[in-house]
PDB file of C-alpha atoms in Angstrom:
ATOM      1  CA  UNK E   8     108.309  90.680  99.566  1.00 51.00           C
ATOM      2  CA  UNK E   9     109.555  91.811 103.000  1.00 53.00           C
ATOM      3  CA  UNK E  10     108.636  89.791 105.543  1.00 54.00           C
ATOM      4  CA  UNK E  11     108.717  90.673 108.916  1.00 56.00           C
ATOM      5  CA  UNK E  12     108.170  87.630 110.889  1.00 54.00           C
ATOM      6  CA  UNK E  13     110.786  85.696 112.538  1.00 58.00           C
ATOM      7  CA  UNK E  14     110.510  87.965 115.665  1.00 58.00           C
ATOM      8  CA  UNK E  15     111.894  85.476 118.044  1.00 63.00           C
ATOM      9  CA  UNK E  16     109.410  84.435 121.256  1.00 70.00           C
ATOM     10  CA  UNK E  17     112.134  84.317 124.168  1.00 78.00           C
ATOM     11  CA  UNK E  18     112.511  88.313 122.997  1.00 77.00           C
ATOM     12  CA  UNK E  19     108.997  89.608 123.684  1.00 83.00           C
ATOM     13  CA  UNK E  20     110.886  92.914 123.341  1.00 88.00           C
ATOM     14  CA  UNK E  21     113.753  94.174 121.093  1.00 88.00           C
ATOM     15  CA  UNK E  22     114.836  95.617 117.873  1.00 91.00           C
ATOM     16  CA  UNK E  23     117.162  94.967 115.255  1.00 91.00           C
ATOM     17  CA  UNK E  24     119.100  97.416 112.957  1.00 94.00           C
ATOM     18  CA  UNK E  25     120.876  97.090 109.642  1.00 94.00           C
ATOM     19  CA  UNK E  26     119.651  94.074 108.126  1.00 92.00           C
ATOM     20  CA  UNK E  27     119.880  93.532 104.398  1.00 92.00           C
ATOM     21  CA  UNK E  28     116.211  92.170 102.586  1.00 87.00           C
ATOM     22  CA  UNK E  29     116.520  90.691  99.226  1.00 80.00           C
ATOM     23  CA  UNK E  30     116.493  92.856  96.738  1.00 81.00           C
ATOM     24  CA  UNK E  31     118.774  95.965  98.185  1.00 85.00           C
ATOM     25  CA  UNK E  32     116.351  97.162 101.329  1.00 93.00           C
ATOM     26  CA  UNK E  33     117.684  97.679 104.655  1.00 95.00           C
ATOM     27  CA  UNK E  34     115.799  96.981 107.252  1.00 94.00           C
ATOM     28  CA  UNK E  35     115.263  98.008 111.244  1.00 95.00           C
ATOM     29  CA  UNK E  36     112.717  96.604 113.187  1.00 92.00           C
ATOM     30  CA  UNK E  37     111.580  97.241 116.655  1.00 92.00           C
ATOM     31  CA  UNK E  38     108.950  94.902 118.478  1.00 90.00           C
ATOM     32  CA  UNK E  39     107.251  95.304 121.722  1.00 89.00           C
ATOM     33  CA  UNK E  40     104.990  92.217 123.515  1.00 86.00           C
ATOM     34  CA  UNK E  41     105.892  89.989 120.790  1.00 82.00           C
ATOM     35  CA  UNK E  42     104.183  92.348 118.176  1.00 86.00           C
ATOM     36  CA  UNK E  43     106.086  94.563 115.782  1.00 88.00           C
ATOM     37  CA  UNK E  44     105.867  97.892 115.968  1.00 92.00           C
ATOM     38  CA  UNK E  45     107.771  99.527 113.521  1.00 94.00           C
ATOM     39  CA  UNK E  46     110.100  99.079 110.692  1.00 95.00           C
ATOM     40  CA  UNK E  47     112.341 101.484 109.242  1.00 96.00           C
ATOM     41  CA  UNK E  48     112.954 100.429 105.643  1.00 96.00           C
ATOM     42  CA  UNK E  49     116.231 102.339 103.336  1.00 96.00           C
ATOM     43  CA  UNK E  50     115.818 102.113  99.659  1.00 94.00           C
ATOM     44  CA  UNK E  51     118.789 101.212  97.664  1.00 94.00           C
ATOM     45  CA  UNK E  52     116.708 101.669  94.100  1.00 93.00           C
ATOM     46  CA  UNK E  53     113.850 103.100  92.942  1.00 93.00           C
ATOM     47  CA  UNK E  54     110.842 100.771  92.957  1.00 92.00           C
ATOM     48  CA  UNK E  55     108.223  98.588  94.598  1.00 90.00           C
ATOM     49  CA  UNK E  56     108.893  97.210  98.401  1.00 91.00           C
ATOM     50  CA  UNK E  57     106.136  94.422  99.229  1.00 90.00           C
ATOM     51  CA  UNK E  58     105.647  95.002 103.436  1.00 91.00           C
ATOM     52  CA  UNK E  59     104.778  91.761 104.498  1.00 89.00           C
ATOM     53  CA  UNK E  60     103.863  92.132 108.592  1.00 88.00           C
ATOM     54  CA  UNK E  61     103.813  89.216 111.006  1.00 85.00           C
ATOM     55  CA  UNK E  62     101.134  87.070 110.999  1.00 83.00           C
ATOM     56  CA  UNK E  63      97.838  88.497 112.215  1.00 85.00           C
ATOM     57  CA  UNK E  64      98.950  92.466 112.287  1.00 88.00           C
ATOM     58  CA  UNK E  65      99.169  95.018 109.162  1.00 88.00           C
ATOM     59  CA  UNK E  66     100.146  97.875 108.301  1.00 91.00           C
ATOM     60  CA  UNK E  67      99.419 100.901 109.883  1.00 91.00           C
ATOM     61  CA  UNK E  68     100.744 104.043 108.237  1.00 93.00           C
ATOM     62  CA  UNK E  69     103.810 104.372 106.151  1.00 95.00           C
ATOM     63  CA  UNK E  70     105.550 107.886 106.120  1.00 96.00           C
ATOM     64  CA  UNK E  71     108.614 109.431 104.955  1.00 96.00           C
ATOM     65  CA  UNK E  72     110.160 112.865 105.485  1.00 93.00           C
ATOM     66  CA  UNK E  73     107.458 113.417 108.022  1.00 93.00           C
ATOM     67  CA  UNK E  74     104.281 112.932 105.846  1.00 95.00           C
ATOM     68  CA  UNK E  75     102.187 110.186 105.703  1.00 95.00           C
ATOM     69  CA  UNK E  76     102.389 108.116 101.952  1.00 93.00           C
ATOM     70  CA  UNK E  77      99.965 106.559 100.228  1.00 88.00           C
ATOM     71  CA  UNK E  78     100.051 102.878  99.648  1.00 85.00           C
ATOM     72  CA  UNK E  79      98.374 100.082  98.152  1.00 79.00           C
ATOM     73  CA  UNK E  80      97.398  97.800 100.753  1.00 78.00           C
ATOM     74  CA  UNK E  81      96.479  94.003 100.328  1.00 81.00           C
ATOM     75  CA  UNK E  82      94.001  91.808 101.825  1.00 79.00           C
ATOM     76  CA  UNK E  83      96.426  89.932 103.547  1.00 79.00           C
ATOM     77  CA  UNK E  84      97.537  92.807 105.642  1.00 79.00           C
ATOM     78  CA  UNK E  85     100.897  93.367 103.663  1.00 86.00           C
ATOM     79  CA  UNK E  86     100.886  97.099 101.761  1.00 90.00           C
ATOM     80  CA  UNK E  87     103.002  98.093  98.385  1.00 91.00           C
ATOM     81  CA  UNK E  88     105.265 101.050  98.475  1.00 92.00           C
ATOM     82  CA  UNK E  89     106.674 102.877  95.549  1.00 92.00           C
ATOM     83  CA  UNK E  90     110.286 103.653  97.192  1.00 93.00           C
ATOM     84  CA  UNK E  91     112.802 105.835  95.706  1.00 94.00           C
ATOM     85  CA  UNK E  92     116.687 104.850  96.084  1.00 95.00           C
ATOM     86  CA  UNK E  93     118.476 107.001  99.200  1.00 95.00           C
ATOM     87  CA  UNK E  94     114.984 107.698 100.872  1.00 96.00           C
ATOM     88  CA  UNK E  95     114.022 105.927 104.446  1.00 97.00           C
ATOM     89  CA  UNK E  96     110.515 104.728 105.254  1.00 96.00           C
ATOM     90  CA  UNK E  97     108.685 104.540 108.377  1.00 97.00           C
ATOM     91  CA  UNK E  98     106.360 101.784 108.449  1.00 96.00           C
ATOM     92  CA  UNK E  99     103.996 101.728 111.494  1.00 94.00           C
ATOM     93  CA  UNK E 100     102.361  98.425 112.422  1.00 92.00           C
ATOM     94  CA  UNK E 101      98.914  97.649 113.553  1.00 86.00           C
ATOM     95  CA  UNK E 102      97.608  94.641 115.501  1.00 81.00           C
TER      96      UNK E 102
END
């Protein structure tokens, strides 16, 4: 799982870029009134990425290339995206 939750509260605004997630992901993340708002996620395999969004939002919309993807979404906000090694993902957050 990705988790994207430690978005610090003294930075109600910011971003991040280049971070490494378990597993071979790399991660950017931009936030905006202490809510995410996007993430942009680079695959280093081909395979499942787990989205987990802070506490209280989901996900939105996940695209790549331009087009919208289909994923499987979970109760608990977080959705499941089949990723393929060298592409980037867009993940949009909701509140």
């Amino acid at each position: 799982a990705l988790p994207i939750s430690a978005l610090p509260a003294v930075w109600p605004s910011g971003s991040f870029r280049g971070l490494r997630a378990r597993g071979g992901v790399e991660v950017d993340v931009a936030w905006n009134s202490g809510k995410a708002s996007a993430a942009l996620l680079k695959a280093s395999f081909d395979g499942s990425i787990n989205v987990v969004p802070p506490k209280g939002q989901t996900v939105a919309s996940v695209s790549s290339r331009g087009k919208l993807i289909a994923v499987q979404p979970s109760a608990d906000g977080s959705a499941l995206v089949q990723a393929k090694r060298g592409q980037v993902y867009d993940v949009r957050f909701g509140p």
